[in-house]
PDB file of C-alpha atoms in Angstrom:
ATOM      1  CA  MET A   1       0.007   0.246   0.141  1.00 42.00           C
ATOM      2  CA  GLN A   2       1.050   3.378  -1.057  1.00 43.00           C
ATOM      3  CA  ARG A   3       2.261   5.688   1.992  1.00 44.00           C
ATOM      4  CA  PRO A   4       0.808   9.423   1.965  1.00 44.00           C
ATOM      5  CA  ALA A   5       3.146  12.068   0.438  1.00 44.00           C
ATOM      6  CA  CYS A   6       2.471  14.123   2.843  1.00 43.00           C
ATOM      7  CA  SER A   7       2.982  11.189   6.245  1.00 44.00           C
ATOM      8  CA  SER A   8       6.746  10.705   3.951  1.00 46.00           C
ATOM      9  CA  THR A   9       7.200  14.613   3.896  1.00 43.00           C
ATOM     10  CA  LEU A  10       6.346  14.594   8.045  1.00 43.00           C
ATOM     11  CA  VAL A  11       9.099  12.133   8.277  1.00 41.00           C
ATOM     12  CA  ILE A  12      12.087  13.791   6.510  1.00 44.00           C
ATOM     13  CA  PHE A  13      11.148  16.816   8.278  1.00 45.00           C
ATOM     14  CA  ALA A  14      11.440  15.484  11.399  1.00 47.00           C
ATOM     15  CA  ILE A  15      14.899  13.563  10.469  1.00 44.00           C
ATOM     16  CA  LEU A  16      16.091  17.156   9.468  1.00 44.00           C
ATOM     17  CA  PHE A  17      14.904  18.785  12.558  1.00 46.00           C
ATOM     18  CA  ALA A  18      16.259  16.238  14.458  1.00 45.00           C
ATOM     19  CA  LEU A  19      19.831  16.571  12.628  1.00 43.00           C
ATOM     20  CA  HIS A  20      19.635  20.454  12.930  1.00 48.00           C
ATOM     21  CA  ALA A  21      19.118  19.584  17.154  1.00 43.00           C
ATOM     22  CA  LEU A  22      21.938  17.887  16.958  1.00 41.00           C
ATOM     23  CA  GLN A  23      24.059  20.155  15.360  1.00 46.00           C
ATOM     24  CA  VAL A  24      23.019  23.412  17.373  1.00 43.00           C
ATOM     25  CA  ALA A  25      22.647  22.077  20.896  1.00 42.00           C
ATOM     26  CA  PRO A  26      25.115  22.836  23.048  1.00 45.00           C
ATOM     27  CA  ALA A  27      27.242  19.657  24.810  1.00 44.00           C
ATOM     28  CA  ALA A  28      25.024  18.113  27.530  1.00 46.00           C
ATOM     29  CA  THR A  29      26.710  19.444  30.771  1.00 48.00           C
ATOM     30  CA  GLY A  30      23.644  19.987  32.729  1.00 50.00           C
ATOM     31  CA  GLU A  31      23.955  23.474  32.792  1.00 51.00           C
ATOM     32  CA  PRO A  32      23.498  26.655  30.326  1.00 58.00           C
ATOM     33  CA  ASP A  33      26.519  27.767  28.403  1.00 66.00           C
ATOM     34  CA  GLY A  34      28.507  30.066  30.531  1.00 80.00           C
ATOM     35  CA  THR A  35      27.010  28.716  33.959  1.00 90.00           C
ATOM     36  CA  ALA A  36      29.953  26.517  34.949  1.00 89.00           C
ATOM     37  CA  GLU A  37      32.644  29.078  34.139  1.00 89.00           C
ATOM     38  CA  LYS A  38      30.658  32.267  36.134  1.00 88.00           C
ATOM     39  CA  ALA A  39      30.137  29.598  39.070  1.00 90.00           C
ATOM     40  CA  ALA A  40      33.975  29.038  39.033  1.00 89.00           C
ATOM     41  CA  LYS A  41      34.780  32.386  38.938  1.00 86.00           C
ATOM     42  CA  GLU A  42      32.310  33.082  41.989  1.00 86.00           C
ATOM     43  CA  LYS A  43      33.754  30.289  43.727  1.00 90.00           C
ATOM     44  CA  GLU A  44      37.426  32.040  43.044  1.00 89.00           C
ATOM     45  CA  ASP A  45      36.170  35.344  44.004  1.00 85.00           C
ATOM     46  CA  ALA A  46      35.178  34.117  47.226  1.00 90.00           C
ATOM     47  CA  ARG A  47      38.155  32.342  48.263  1.00 91.00           C
ATOM     48  CA  ARG A  48      40.353  35.146  47.257  1.00 90.00           C
ATOM     49  CA  ALA A  49      38.176  37.054  49.333  1.00 90.00           C
ATOM     50  CA  ALA A  50      37.933  35.072  52.368  1.00 94.00           C
ATOM     51  CA  ALA A  51      41.957  35.115  52.291  1.00 94.00           C
ATOM     52  CA  PHE A  52      42.264  38.671  52.136  1.00 94.00           C
ATOM     53  CA  ASP A  53      39.966  38.630  55.091  1.00 94.00           C
ATOM     54  CA  ALA A  54      41.747  36.545  56.835  1.00 95.00           C
ATOM     55  CA  TRP A  55      44.998  38.467  55.871  1.00 94.00           C
ATOM     56  CA  VAL A  56      43.432  41.651  57.080  1.00 95.00           C
ATOM     57  CA  ALA A  57      42.385  40.580  60.703  1.00 96.00           C
ATOM     58  CA  THR A  58      46.430  40.022  61.171  1.00 95.00           C
ATOM     59  CA  LEU A  59      46.997  43.483  60.752  1.00 95.00           C
ATOM     60  CA  PRO A  60      47.918  45.951  62.964  1.00 96.00           C
ATOM     61  CA  PRO A  61      44.697  48.492  63.633  1.00 96.00           C
ATOM     62  CA  ASP A  62      45.872  50.921  61.557  1.00 95.00           C
ATOM     63  CA  GLN A  63      46.615  49.122  58.638  1.00 96.00           C
ATOM     64  CA  GLN A  64      43.232  47.346  59.449  1.00 97.00           C
ATOM     65  CA  LYS A  65      41.354  50.645  58.725  1.00 96.00           C
ATOM     66  CA  TRP A  66      43.028  51.250  55.884  1.00 96.00           C
ATOM     67  CA  GLU A  67      42.073  48.171  54.412  1.00 96.00           C
ATOM     68  CA  HIS A  68      38.539  48.926  55.260  1.00 95.00           C
ATOM     69  CA  VAL A  69      38.600  52.499  53.303  1.00 95.00           C
ATOM     70  CA  LEU A  70      39.952  50.378  50.267  1.00 96.00           C
ATOM     71  CA  ALA A  71      37.149  48.041  50.193  1.00 94.00           C
ATOM     72  CA  GLU A  72      34.355  50.933  50.565  1.00 94.00           C
ATOM     73  CA  ASN A  73      36.271  52.586  47.963  1.00 95.00           C
ATOM     74  CA  LEU A  74      38.075  50.343  44.954  1.00 95.00           C
ATOM     75  CA  GLY A  75      34.696  49.050  43.712  1.00 92.00           C
ATOM     76  CA  SER A  76      33.861  46.001  41.884  1.00 91.00           C
ATOM     77  CA  PHE A  77      36.507  46.027  39.078  1.00 92.00           C
ATOM     78  CA  TYR A  78      39.600  47.416  41.378  1.00 94.00           C
ATOM     79  CA  LEU A  79      39.166  45.271  44.590  1.00 94.00           C
ATOM     80  CA  PRO A  80      39.509  41.981  43.533  1.00 93.00           C
ATOM     81  CA  ILE A  81      42.542  42.650  41.294  1.00 93.00           C
ATOM     82  CA  TYR A  82      44.182  44.358  44.144  1.00 95.00           C
ATOM     83  CA  GLN A  83      42.736  41.256  46.735  1.00 95.00           C
ATOM     84  CA  MET A  84      44.641  38.933  43.957  1.00 94.00           C
ATOM     85  CA  GLN A  85      47.824  41.297  44.036  1.00 95.00           C
ATOM     86  CA  LYS A  86      48.071  41.143  47.957  1.00 94.00           C
ATOM     87  CA  VAL A  87      46.554  37.067  48.864  1.00 93.00           C
ATOM     88  CA  ASP A  88      48.153  35.334  45.806  1.00 93.00           C
ATOM     89  CA  ARG A  89      51.270  37.268  43.965  1.00 92.00           C
ATOM     90  CA  HIS A  90      52.122  38.909  47.234  1.00 93.00           C
ATOM     91  CA  GLU A  91      52.774  42.386  45.216  1.00 95.00           C
ATOM     92  CA  GLU A  92      53.589  45.930  46.186  1.00 96.00           C
ATOM     93  CA  THR A  93      50.852  47.995  44.834  1.00 97.00           C
ATOM     94  CA  ALA A  94      50.027  51.702  44.420  1.00 97.00           C
ATOM     95  CA  TRP A  95      47.579  51.290  47.661  1.00 97.00           C
ATOM     96  CA  ASP A  96      49.846  49.407  49.736  1.00 97.00           C
ATOM     97  CA  TYR A  97      49.561  51.111  53.861  1.00 97.00           C
ATOM     98  CA  VAL A  98      52.049  53.828  54.199  1.00 97.00           C
ATOM     99  CA  LYS A  99      53.695  53.888  57.997  1.00 96.00           C
ATOM    100  CA  ASP A 100      54.495  57.190  58.119  1.00 97.00           C
ATOM    101  CA  ASP A 101      57.600  58.627  59.128  1.00 97.00           C
ATOM    102  CA  PRO A 102      56.906  61.427  61.614  1.00 96.00           C
ATOM    103  CA  SER A 103      59.707  63.386  60.452  1.00 97.00           C
ATOM    104  CA  LEU A 104      58.690  63.463  56.797  1.00 98.00           C
ATOM    105  CA  PRO A 105      56.607  65.701  55.077  1.00 98.00           C
ATOM    106  CA  ARG A 106      53.344  63.765  53.811  1.00 98.00           C
ATOM    107  CA  VAL A 107      51.924  64.044  50.451  1.00 98.00           C
ATOM    108  CA  LEU A 108      48.870  62.727  48.417  1.00 98.00           C
ATOM    109  CA  LEU A 109      48.497  61.615  44.833  1.00 98.00           C
ATOM    110  CA  ILE A 110      45.301  61.955  43.508  1.00 98.00           C
ATOM    111  CA  GLY A 111      45.053  61.038  39.553  1.00 97.00           C
ATOM    112  CA  ASP A 112      43.747  57.957  37.318  1.00 96.00           C
ATOM    113  CA  SER A 113      45.094  55.000  36.387  1.00 96.00           C
ATOM    114  CA  ILE A 114      47.669  56.101  34.627  1.00 97.00           C
ATOM    115  CA  SER A 115      48.934  57.977  38.258  1.00 97.00           C
ATOM    116  CA  ARG A 116      48.317  54.903  39.577  1.00 97.00           C
ATOM    117  CA  GLY A 117      50.501  53.456  37.355  1.00 97.00           C
ATOM    118  CA  TYR A 118      53.620  55.942  38.646  1.00 98.00           C
ATOM    119  CA  THR A 119      52.640  55.560  42.498  1.00 98.00           C
ATOM    120  CA  VAL A 120      55.479  52.800  43.395  1.00 98.00           C
ATOM    121  CA  PRO A 121      58.098  54.471  41.111  1.00 98.00           C
ATOM    122  CA  THR A 122      57.298  57.640  42.775  1.00 98.00           C
ATOM    123  CA  ARG A 123      57.535  56.113  46.148  1.00 98.00           C
ATOM    124  CA  HIS A 124      60.684  54.368  45.518  1.00 98.00           C
ATOM    125  CA  ALA A 125      62.058  57.300  44.290  1.00 98.00           C
ATOM    126  CA  LEU A 126      61.179  59.574  47.459  1.00 98.00           C
ATOM    127  CA  ASP A 127      62.262  56.602  50.040  1.00 97.00           C
ATOM    128  CA  GLY A 128      63.641  58.384  53.503  1.00 97.00           C
ATOM    129  CA  LYS A 129      62.507  61.629  52.215  1.00 97.00           C
ATOM    130  CA  VAL A 130      58.334  61.803  51.722  1.00 98.00           C
ATOM    131  CA  ASN A 131      55.695  59.941  52.891  1.00 98.00           C
ATOM    132  CA  LEU A 132      53.702  59.384  50.031  1.00 98.00           C
ATOM    133  CA  HIS A 133      50.456  58.241  50.165  1.00 98.00           C
ATOM    134  CA  ARG A 134      47.732  57.314  47.219  1.00 98.00           C
ATOM    135  CA  ALA A 135      43.677  58.269  46.791  1.00 97.00           C
ATOM    136  CA  PRO A 136      42.071  54.875  47.479  1.00 96.00           C
ATOM    137  CA  ALA A 137      40.284  54.843  44.289  1.00 95.00           C
ATOM    138  CA  ASN A 138      41.197  55.039  40.154  1.00 95.00           C
ATOM    139  CA  CYS A 139      39.788  58.746  40.679  1.00 96.00           C
ATOM    140  CA  GLY A 140      38.239  59.368  37.516  1.00 95.00           C
ATOM    141  CA  PRO A 141      36.350  62.390  35.978  1.00 98.00           C
ATOM    142  CA  THR A 142      36.492  65.955  37.891  1.00 98.00           C
ATOM    143  CA  SER A 143      32.445  64.574  38.960  1.00 98.00           C
ATOM    144  CA  TYR A 144      33.598  61.776  40.842  1.00 97.00           C
ATOM    145  CA  GLY A 145      36.511  63.412  42.251  1.00 97.00           C
ATOM    146  CA  LEU A 146      34.281  66.257  43.654  1.00 98.00           C
ATOM    147  CA  ASP A 147      31.888  63.037  45.259  1.00 97.00           C
ATOM    148  CA  HIS A 148      34.784  61.190  46.786  1.00 97.00           C
ATOM    149  CA  LEU A 149      37.420  63.974  47.628  1.00 97.00           C
ATOM    150  CA  ASP A 150      36.169  64.164  51.271  1.00 95.00           C
ATOM    151  CA  ALA A 151      37.615  59.868  51.514  1.00 94.00           C
ATOM    152  CA  TRP A 152      40.118  60.539  49.538  1.00 96.00           C
ATOM    153  CA  LEU A 153      41.372  63.279  51.761  1.00 97.00           C
ATOM    154  CA  GLY A 154      40.816  61.557  54.979  1.00 93.00           C
ATOM    155  CA  ASP A 155      41.128  63.280  58.370  1.00 89.00           C
ATOM    156  CA  GLY A 156      45.143  63.724  58.264  1.00 89.00           C
ATOM    157  CA  HIS A 157      47.439  66.814  57.501  1.00 96.00           C
ATOM    158  CA  TRP A 158      48.798  67.029  53.924  1.00 98.00           C
ATOM    159  CA  ASN A 159      52.023  69.108  53.267  1.00 98.00           C
ATOM    160  CA  LEU A 160      51.955  68.731  49.568  1.00 98.00           C
ATOM    161  CA  ILE A 161      48.721  66.936  46.994  1.00 98.00           C
ATOM    162  CA  HIS A 162      49.993  66.262  43.296  1.00 98.00           C
ATOM    163  CA  PHE A 163      46.577  65.589  41.568  1.00 98.00           C
ATOM    164  CA  ASN A 164      45.437  64.831  37.749  1.00 98.00           C
ATOM    165  CA  PHE A 165      41.877  64.764  36.049  1.00 98.00           C
ATOM    166  CA  GLY A 166      41.471  65.197  32.317  1.00 97.00           C
ATOM    167  CA  ILE A 167      41.434  61.459  30.856  1.00 97.00           C
ATOM    168  CA  HIS A 168      38.387  60.258  32.054  1.00 97.00           C
ATOM    169  CA  ASP A 169      36.516  63.767  31.326  1.00 97.00           C
ATOM    170  CA  VAL A 170      37.913  63.709  27.522  1.00 97.00           C
ATOM    171  CA  ASN A 171      36.672  60.089  27.321  1.00 95.00           C
ATOM    172  CA  ARG A 172      32.971  60.930  28.487  1.00 96.00           C
ATOM    173  CA  LYS A 173      32.829  64.172  26.322  1.00 96.00           C
ATOM    174  CA  THR A 174      32.532  66.635  29.660  1.00 97.00           C
ATOM    175  CA  SER A 175      32.248  69.839  28.241  1.00 97.00           C
ATOM    176  CA  ARG A 176      34.737  72.121  28.473  1.00 97.00           C
ATOM    177  CA  ALA A 177      32.850  74.483  30.949  1.00 98.00           C
ATOM    178  CA  ASP A 178      32.069  71.901  33.047  1.00 98.00           C
ATOM    179  CA  TYR A 179      35.226  70.202  33.348  1.00 98.00           C
ATOM    180  CA  LEU A 180      36.887  74.081  34.228  1.00 98.00           C
ATOM    181  CA  ALA A 181      33.947  74.568  36.688  1.00 98.00           C
ATOM    182  CA  ASN A 182      34.527  71.202  38.553  1.00 98.00           C
ATOM    183  CA  LEU A 183      38.389  71.990  38.769  1.00 98.00           C
ATOM    184  CA  ASN A 184      37.630  75.291  40.263  1.00 98.00           C
ATOM    185  CA  LYS A 185      35.397  73.366  43.161  1.00 98.00           C
ATOM    186  CA  LEU A 186      37.988  71.309  43.115  1.00 98.00           C
ATOM    187  CA  ILE A 187      40.949  73.365  43.854  1.00 98.00           C
ATOM    188  CA  ASP A 188      38.675  75.317  46.376  1.00 98.00           C
ATOM    189  CA  ARG A 189      38.441  72.601  48.256  1.00 98.00           C
ATOM    190  CA  LEU A 190      41.631  71.297  48.126  1.00 98.00           C
ATOM    191  CA  GLN A 191      43.349  74.467  48.930  1.00 97.00           C
ATOM    192  CA  ALA A 192      41.370  74.464  52.020  1.00 97.00           C
ATOM    193  CA  THR A 193      43.825  71.766  53.426  1.00 97.00           C
ATOM    194  CA  GLY A 194      46.561  74.289  53.678  1.00 97.00           C
ATOM    195  CA  ALA A 195      48.940  71.394  51.053  1.00 98.00           C
ATOM    196  CA  LYS A 196      50.857  73.103  48.388  1.00 98.00           C
ATOM    197  CA  LEU A 197      48.901  72.105  45.507  1.00 98.00           C
ATOM    198  CA  VAL A 198      50.462  70.629  42.106  1.00 98.00           C
ATOM    199  CA  TRP A 199      48.306  69.896  38.891  1.00 98.00           C
ATOM    200  CA  ALA A 200      49.354  67.348  36.865  1.00 98.00           C
ATOM    201  CA  THR A 201      48.986  67.460  33.125  1.00 98.00           C
ATOM    202  CA  SER A 202      47.447  64.647  31.267  1.00 98.00           C
ATOM    203  CA  THR A 203      49.588  62.236  29.349  1.00 98.00           C
ATOM    204  CA  PRO A 204      48.754  62.229  25.970  1.00 97.00           C
ATOM    205  CA  LEU A 205      45.571  60.057  24.489  1.00 93.00           C
ATOM    206  CA  ASN A 206      46.077  58.760  21.270  1.00 88.00           C
ATOM    207  CA  THR A 207      43.257  56.634  20.454  1.00 88.00           C
ATOM    208  CA  ASP A 208      42.144  59.055  17.674  1.00 89.00           C
ATOM    209  CA  ASP A 209      42.400  62.685  16.208  1.00 92.00           C
ATOM    210  CA  ALA A 210      39.067  63.791  18.775  1.00 92.00           C
ATOM    211  CA  HIS A 211      40.640  62.164  21.680  1.00 94.00           C
ATOM    212  CA  ARG A 212      44.312  63.594  21.038  1.00 94.00           C
ATOM    213  CA  GLN A 213      43.282  66.818  20.505  1.00 96.00           C
ATOM    214  CA  GLY A 214      40.853  66.895  23.449  1.00 96.00           C
ATOM    215  CA  ILE A 215      43.524  66.216  25.736  1.00 97.00           C
ATOM    216  CA  ILE A 216      45.393  69.044  24.431  1.00 97.00           C
ATOM    217  CA  ASP A 217      42.982  70.802  24.869  1.00 97.00           C
ATOM    218  CA  PHE A 218      42.256  70.194  28.024  1.00 98.00           C
ATOM    219  CA  ASN A 219      45.602  70.796  29.747  1.00 98.00           C
ATOM    220  CA  ALA A 220      46.021  73.876  28.110  1.00 98.00           C
ATOM    221  CA  ALA A 221      42.779  75.144  29.662  1.00 98.00           C
ATOM    222  CA  ALA A 222      43.682  73.628  33.126  1.00 98.00           C
ATOM    223  CA  ALA A 223      47.112  75.109  32.980  1.00 98.00           C
ATOM    224  CA  GLU A 224      45.633  78.454  32.377  1.00 98.00           C
ATOM    225  CA  LEU A 225      43.282  77.963  35.434  1.00 98.00           C
ATOM    226  CA  MET A 226      45.810  76.475  37.505  1.00 98.00           C
ATOM    227  CA  LYS A 227      48.064  79.536  36.885  1.00 98.00           C
ATOM    228  CA  LYS A 228      45.137  82.122  37.661  1.00 98.00           C
ATOM    229  CA  ARG A 229      44.530  80.157  40.687  1.00 97.00           C
ATOM    230  CA  GLY A 230      48.230  79.615  41.845  1.00 97.00           C
ATOM    231  CA  VAL A 231      48.747  75.888  41.390  1.00 98.00           C
ATOM    232  CA  ALA A 232      51.953  74.740  40.405  1.00 98.00           C
ATOM    233  CA  ILE A 233      51.981  72.391  37.750  1.00 98.00           C
ATOM    234  CA  ASP A 234      53.685  69.038  36.981  1.00 98.00           C
ATOM    235  CA  ASP A 235      53.705  69.009  33.021  1.00 98.00           C
ATOM    236  CA  LEU A 236      53.921  65.307  32.540  1.00 98.00           C
ATOM    237  CA  TYR A 237      52.576  65.720  29.055  1.00 98.00           C
ATOM    238  CA  THR A 238      55.501  67.251  27.573  1.00 98.00           C
ATOM    239  CA  ALA A 239      57.704  65.167  29.528  1.00 98.00           C
ATOM    240  CA  ILE A 240      56.310  61.830  28.191  1.00 98.00           C
ATOM    241  CA  LEU A 241      55.591  62.818  24.553  1.00 97.00           C
ATOM    242  CA  PRO A 242      59.137  62.278  22.858  1.00 97.00           C
ATOM    243  CA  HIS A 243      58.881  58.946  24.495  1.00 96.00           C
ATOM    244  CA  VAL A 244      55.074  57.527  23.502  1.00 96.00           C
ATOM    245  CA  ASP A 245      56.010  55.230  20.472  1.00 94.00           C
ATOM    246  CA  GLU A 246      58.231  53.347  22.722  1.00 95.00           C
ATOM    247  CA  TRP A 247      56.379  53.082  26.033  1.00 96.00           C
ATOM    248  CA  GLN A 248      52.918  53.375  25.243  1.00 96.00           C
ATOM    249  CA  ASN A 249      50.605  50.721  25.002  1.00 95.00           C
ATOM    250  CA  PRO A 250      49.671  49.942  21.169  1.00 93.00           C
ATOM    251  CA  LYS A 251      46.318  48.180  22.897  1.00 92.00           C
ATOM    252  CA  ASP A 252      44.731  51.333  24.329  1.00 93.00           C
ATOM    253  CA  HIS A 253      46.851  53.952  23.331  1.00 94.00           C
ATOM    254  CA  CYS A 254      46.692  55.342  26.820  1.00 96.00           C
ATOM    255  CA  HIS A 255      48.772  53.579  29.402  1.00 97.00           C
ATOM    256  CA  TYR A 256      52.521  52.596  30.150  1.00 97.00           C
ATOM    257  CA  GLY A 257      54.738  49.539  30.495  1.00 96.00           C
ATOM    258  CA  ALA A 258      57.406  49.513  33.302  1.00 97.00           C
ATOM    259  CA  PRO A 259      59.675  51.836  31.495  1.00 97.00           C
ATOM    260  CA  GLY A 260      56.934  54.838  31.265  1.00 98.00           C
ATOM    261  CA  TYR A 261      55.685  54.407  34.452  1.00 98.00           C
ATOM    262  CA  GLU A 262      59.231  54.351  36.160  1.00 98.00           C
ATOM    263  CA  PHE A 263      60.464  57.668  33.600  1.00 98.00           C
ATOM    264  CA  LEU A 264      57.375  59.072  34.964  1.00 98.00           C
ATOM    265  CA  GLY A 265      57.561  58.314  38.738  1.00 98.00           C
ATOM    266  CA  SER A 266      61.196  60.139  38.171  1.00 98.00           C
ATOM    267  CA  VAL A 267      59.575  63.545  36.753  1.00 98.00           C
ATOM    268  CA  VAL A 268      56.664  63.141  39.583  1.00 98.00           C
ATOM    269  CA  SER A 269      59.489  62.814  42.438  1.00 98.00           C
ATOM    270  CA  GLN A 270      61.845  65.538  41.464  1.00 98.00           C
ATOM    271  CA  ASN A 271      58.821  67.823  41.077  1.00 98.00           C
ATOM    272  CA  ILE A 272      57.470  66.846  44.370  1.00 98.00           C
ATOM    273  CA  LEU A 273      60.586  67.330  45.894  1.00 98.00           C
ATOM    274  CA  GLU A 274      61.330  70.760  44.142  1.00 97.00           C
ATOM    275  CA  ASN A 275      58.005  72.028  44.917  1.00 98.00           C
ATOM    276  CA  LEU A 276      58.251  70.654  48.959  1.00 97.00           C
ATOM    277  CA  LYS A 277      61.371  72.575  49.049  1.00 94.00           C
ATOM    278  CA  SER A 278      59.729  76.094  47.428  1.00 88.00           C
ATOM    279  CA  SER A 279      57.230  75.514  49.928  1.00 81.00           C
ATOM    280  CA  GLU A 280      59.836  74.954  53.059  1.00 68.00           C
ATOM    281  CA  LYS A 281      58.066  71.638  54.025  1.00 56.00           C
ATOM    282  CA  LEU A 282      60.973  69.358  53.232  1.00 53.00           C
ATOM    283  CA  GLN A 283      63.620  69.728  55.760  1.00 46.00           C
TER     284      GLN A 283
END
């Protein structure tokens, strides 16, 4: 007996559907795609956080207080990195606790990830001359600085504050007017500390013409403002510009390798010493 054509068609369709399902279906793992990796990451993060908390519990009270400040300010991106550096790699970091020598000036660095990169080299260059601290954050744009400056300043006295904002403002397309208005407010609050202020120009950003020119324009506008407000300038842009092709990361055209940060650290440390001497804060 001849099978109806529609039945044959249905059988063929069912076979093709089954073959297609075998081709596109993920391997049977008992979990949706990515879930196993996510679970493994969460487990590793929890392990690291627990190890970090155990390490913090062994520290003196003043250092524990600092580690809690970091935990509150570093955020979900930088905190796991810092925890990994401390409990897994035992590395020196920009955010390490600084035990002050009361005979030396206290200096605070405020700035973005470029500033983070040159913090340790600067600290090494100033060893035995300055207590060099760093704001407990990647300080981001000027608007973020205004919201978090009190936490970064803490309750101690500062002899000198070396600060920078610019790259994040350019990336976020902050208007020139807003950038300068925010800088003015930041200067007001920083000057109220009684510290000598040093403004660092933003280093080159070479991702495209708009960003490259944005840094140039914002540096020029900020420099003009700093001169009006009596703030010293550390021109990192001009210092590193001849070395950008050699030292800047070709993947992001923003950050630097170790030679670049060592160079910036030498420039910053020298500038800090000169400004401390001029303000009679360095013995």
